[in-house]
Amino acid sequence: MSYPVVVQHVTARPFASVPARMPARDIPTRFRQFLDQVYAAAKSHALALDGQNIFVYRARADQSVDVEFGVGARAPFDAVGAVTYSEVPGGEVATTTHWGDYGMLGGAHDAVVSWCRAEGRTLAGVSWEVYGHWSDDPTARRTDVFYLLA
């Protein structure tokens, strides 16, 4: 799959999230338990969501990742259990779009990182994925991948 990379400026975006620290390899099998907490908080009417899942990543020197598993929020809110108000960073980003199976998302990340190296762009250490609304057709699943630039 080809991943054209573009640079753009994005504004900070509010989201409801549950933070976690884990090895990156555990994310595909553990994310649901965190997202379920966000959706449960929304069902209690403590917060309003926009329905787009967002995962924000901050790599660590010990090979683990600090992750915020969340969903776009329509407005700030007070914490509900482990669910807190957060914001996806704003600023200049390198970004691409992945279409299809989530198991192949690594190619989009690799493309952005490789492009930044080739272009001499410095990564700020924060990346995120914004998932499009669910589709039963795997080829219609959209995920936008962002890397904040220094």
mmCIF file of C-alpha atoms in Angstrom:
data_model
loop_
_atom_site.group_PDB
_atom_site.id
_atom_site.type_symbol
_atom_site.label_atom_id
_atom_site.label_comp_id
_atom_site.label_asym_id
_atom_site.label_seq_id
_atom_site.Cartn_x
_atom_site.Cartn_y
_atom_site.Cartn_z
ATOM 1 C CA MET A 1 0.000 0.000 0.000
ATOM 2 C CA SER A 2 1.233 3.487 -0.851
ATOM 3 C CA TYR A 3 1.200 6.106 1.893
ATOM 4 C CA PRO A 4 1.590 9.686 0.671
ATOM 5 C CA VAL A 5 2.798 11.824 3.582
ATOM 6 C CA VAL A 6 1.841 15.482 3.932
ATOM 7 C CA VAL A 7 2.710 18.173 6.459
ATOM 8 C CA GLN A 8 -0.124 20.203 7.897
ATOM 9 C CA HIS A 9 -1.035 22.263 10.937
ATOM 10 C CA VAL A 10 -3.670 20.760 13.237
ATOM 11 C CA THR A 11 -5.437 22.297 16.205
ATOM 12 C CA ALA A 12 -5.638 20.599 19.578
ATOM 13 C CA ARG A 13 -8.680 18.342 19.812
ATOM 14 C CA PRO A 14 -10.549 17.428 23.008
ATOM 15 C CA PHE A 15 -11.031 13.797 23.835
ATOM 16 C CA ALA A 16 -12.071 11.538 26.682
ATOM 17 C CA SER A 17 -9.349 9.027 27.470
ATOM 18 C CA VAL A 18 -8.011 6.394 29.800
ATOM 19 C CA PRO A 19 -4.214 6.430 30.094
ATOM 20 C CA ALA A 20 -2.152 3.242 30.199
ATOM 21 C CA ARG A 21 1.453 2.093 29.925
ATOM 22 C CA MET A 22 2.286 -1.147 28.151
ATOM 23 C CA PRO A 23 4.507 -2.753 25.545
ATOM 24 C CA ALA A 24 3.366 -1.712 22.079
ATOM 25 C CA ARG A 25 2.756 -5.356 21.152
ATOM 26 C CA ASP A 26 -0.046 -5.520 23.773
ATOM 27 C CA ILE A 27 -2.096 -2.647 22.337
ATOM 28 C CA PRO A 28 -4.115 -4.715 19.813
ATOM 29 C CA THR A 29 -5.326 -7.107 22.518
ATOM 30 C CA ARG A 30 -5.851 -4.632 25.373
ATOM 31 C CA PHE A 31 -7.289 -1.422 23.865
ATOM 32 C CA ARG A 32 -10.924 -2.537 24.174
ATOM 33 C CA GLN A 33 -10.885 -2.612 28.000
ATOM 34 C CA PHE A 34 -9.907 1.067 28.029
ATOM 35 C CA LEU A 35 -12.322 2.215 25.314
ATOM 36 C CA ASP A 36 -15.149 0.375 27.076
ATOM 37 C CA GLN A 37 -14.585 2.617 30.112
ATOM 38 C CA VAL A 38 -14.909 5.746 27.947
ATOM 39 C CA TYR A 39 -18.118 4.543 26.321
ATOM 40 C CA ALA A 40 -19.553 3.518 29.721
ATOM 41 C CA ALA A 41 -18.870 7.018 31.069
ATOM 42 C CA ALA A 42 -20.670 8.499 28.071
ATOM 43 C CA LYS A 43 -23.690 6.240 28.692
ATOM 44 C CA SER A 44 -23.907 7.751 32.179
ATOM 45 C CA HIS A 45 -24.340 11.133 30.445
ATOM 46 C CA ALA A 46 -21.261 12.528 32.222
ATOM 47 C CA LEU A 47 -19.704 13.486 28.891
ATOM 48 C CA ALA A 48 -20.587 13.791 25.218
ATOM 49 C CA LEU A 49 -18.536 11.995 22.569
ATOM 50 C CA ASP A 50 -18.176 12.545 18.839
ATOM 51 C CA GLY A 51 -17.725 8.832 18.134
ATOM 52 C CA GLN A 52 -14.188 8.844 16.706
ATOM 53 C CA ASN A 53 -11.727 6.622 18.545
ATOM 54 C CA ILE A 54 -8.333 8.243 19.109
ATOM 55 C CA PHE A 55 -5.165 6.611 20.435
ATOM 56 C CA VAL A 56 -2.301 8.941 21.455
ATOM 57 C CA TYR A 57 1.169 7.415 21.855
ATOM 58 C CA ARG A 58 4.269 8.610 23.683
ATOM 59 C CA ALA A 59 7.239 6.262 23.337
ATOM 60 C CA ARG A 60 9.416 5.637 26.360
ATOM 61 C CA ALA A 61 13.121 4.782 26.678
ATOM 62 C CA ASP A 62 12.261 1.427 28.325
ATOM 63 C CA GLN A 63 10.490 0.208 25.136
ATOM 64 C CA SER A 64 7.027 0.609 26.640
ATOM 65 C CA VAL A 65 4.489 3.140 25.418
ATOM 66 C CA ASP A 66 2.313 5.608 27.291
ATOM 67 C CA VAL A 67 -1.025 5.450 25.515
ATOM 68 C CA GLU A 68 -4.208 7.422 25.912
ATOM 69 C CA PHE A 69 -7.085 5.324 24.589
ATOM 70 C CA GLY A 70 -10.007 7.589 23.932
ATOM 71 C CA VAL A 71 -12.844 9.032 21.938
ATOM 72 C CA GLY A 72 -13.295 12.571 20.655
ATOM 73 C CA ALA A 73 -15.212 14.695 23.183
ATOM 74 C CA ARG A 74 -17.639 17.487 22.365
ATOM 75 C CA ALA A 75 -16.732 19.579 25.450
ATOM 76 C CA PRO A 76 -14.535 19.537 28.559
ATOM 77 C CA PHE A 77 -15.819 17.414 31.458
ATOM 78 C CA ASP A 78 -14.897 16.352 34.969
ATOM 79 C CA ALA A 79 -13.163 12.985 35.354
ATOM 80 C CA VAL A 80 -15.419 9.939 35.569
ATOM 81 C CA GLY A 81 -13.475 7.154 37.256
ATOM 82 C CA ALA A 82 -10.373 6.549 35.126
ATOM 83 C CA VAL A 83 -11.790 8.554 32.206
ATOM 84 C CA THR A 84 -10.209 11.993 31.999
ATOM 85 C CA TYR A 85 -10.453 14.999 29.732
ATOM 86 C CA SER A 86 -7.417 15.360 27.513
ATOM 87 C CA GLU A 87 -6.444 16.992 24.249
ATOM 88 C CA VAL A 88 -4.773 15.589 21.190
ATOM 89 C CA PRO A 89 -1.792 17.895 20.613
ATOM 90 C CA GLY A 90 -1.939 20.694 18.107
ATOM 91 C CA GLY A 91 0.873 21.912 15.876
ATOM 92 C CA GLU A 92 2.711 20.925 12.747
ATOM 93 C CA VAL A 93 2.337 17.228 11.897
ATOM 94 C CA ALA A 94 3.370 14.720 9.274
ATOM 95 C CA THR A 95 0.344 12.611 8.410
ATOM 96 C CA THR A 96 -0.954 9.877 6.157
ATOM 97 C CA THR A 97 -4.132 7.832 5.824
ATOM 98 C CA HIS A 98 -4.454 4.064 6.078
ATOM 99 C CA TRP A 99 -7.414 2.296 4.467
ATOM 100 C CA GLY A 100 -8.227 -1.260 5.452
ATOM 101 C CA ASP A 101 -7.335 -3.845 8.057
ATOM 102 C CA TYR A 102 -6.120 -2.355 11.332
ATOM 103 C CA GLY A 103 -3.526 -5.137 11.540
ATOM 104 C CA MET A 104 -1.693 -3.462 8.654
ATOM 105 C CA LEU A 105 -1.534 0.002 10.286
ATOM 106 C CA GLY A 106 2.174 -0.379 10.993
ATOM 107 C CA GLY A 107 2.893 0.365 7.339
ATOM 108 C CA ALA A 108 1.379 3.842 7.699
ATOM 109 C CA HIS A 109 3.502 4.550 10.778
ATOM 110 C CA ASP A 110 6.632 3.280 9.032
ATOM 111 C CA ALA A 111 5.882 5.498 6.020
ATOM 112 C CA VAL A 112 5.577 8.665 8.116
ATOM 113 C CA VAL A 113 8.722 7.966 10.147
ATOM 114 C CA SER A 114 10.715 7.108 7.008
ATOM 115 C CA TRP A 115 9.473 10.233 5.255
ATOM 116 C CA CYS A 116 10.490 12.407 8.217
ATOM 117 C CA ARG A 117 13.991 10.908 8.235
ATOM 118 C CA ALA A 118 14.359 11.410 4.484
ATOM 119 C CA GLU A 119 13.159 15.016 4.724
ATOM 120 C CA GLY A 120 15.267 15.845 7.802
ATOM 121 C CA ARG A 121 12.180 16.486 9.948
ATOM 122 C CA THR A 122 12.457 15.917 13.697
ATOM 123 C CA LEU A 123 9.704 14.025 15.504
ATOM 124 C CA ALA A 124 8.466 15.510 18.778
ATOM 125 C CA GLY A 125 7.802 12.121 20.402
ATOM 126 C CA VAL A 126 4.001 12.102 20.177
ATOM 127 C CA SER A 127 1.914 10.319 17.574
ATOM 128 C CA TRP A 128 -1.736 9.417 17.282
ATOM 129 C CA GLU A 129 -4.329 7.604 15.265
ATOM 130 C CA VAL A 130 -7.836 8.859 14.531
ATOM 131 C CA TYR A 131 -10.155 6.067 13.521
ATOM 132 C CA GLY A 132 -12.971 6.709 11.099
ATOM 133 C CA HIS A 133 -16.433 5.472 11.908
ATOM 134 C CA TRP A 134 -16.774 1.689 11.855
ATOM 135 C CA SER A 135 -17.577 -0.161 8.663
ATOM 136 C CA ASP A 136 -18.267 -3.874 8.272
ATOM 137 C CA ASP A 137 -16.324 -3.617 5.012
ATOM 138 C CA PRO A 138 -12.643 -3.764 6.036
ATOM 139 C CA THR A 139 -11.570 -1.894 2.889
ATOM 140 C CA ALA A 140 -13.716 1.086 3.960
ATOM 141 C CA ARG A 141 -12.047 1.464 7.373
ATOM 142 C CA ARG A 142 -10.082 4.705 7.521
ATOM 143 C CA THR A 143 -7.373 5.534 10.047
ATOM 144 C CA ASP A 144 -5.463 8.815 9.955
ATOM 145 C CA VAL A 145 -1.959 8.622 11.420
ATOM 146 C CA PHE A 146 -0.279 11.759 12.790
ATOM 147 C CA TYR A 147 3.229 12.486 14.091
ATOM 148 C CA LEU A 148 3.855 15.792 15.827
ATOM 149 C CA LEU A 149 6.929 17.531 14.431
ATOM 150 C CA ALA A 150 9.442 19.384 16.598
#
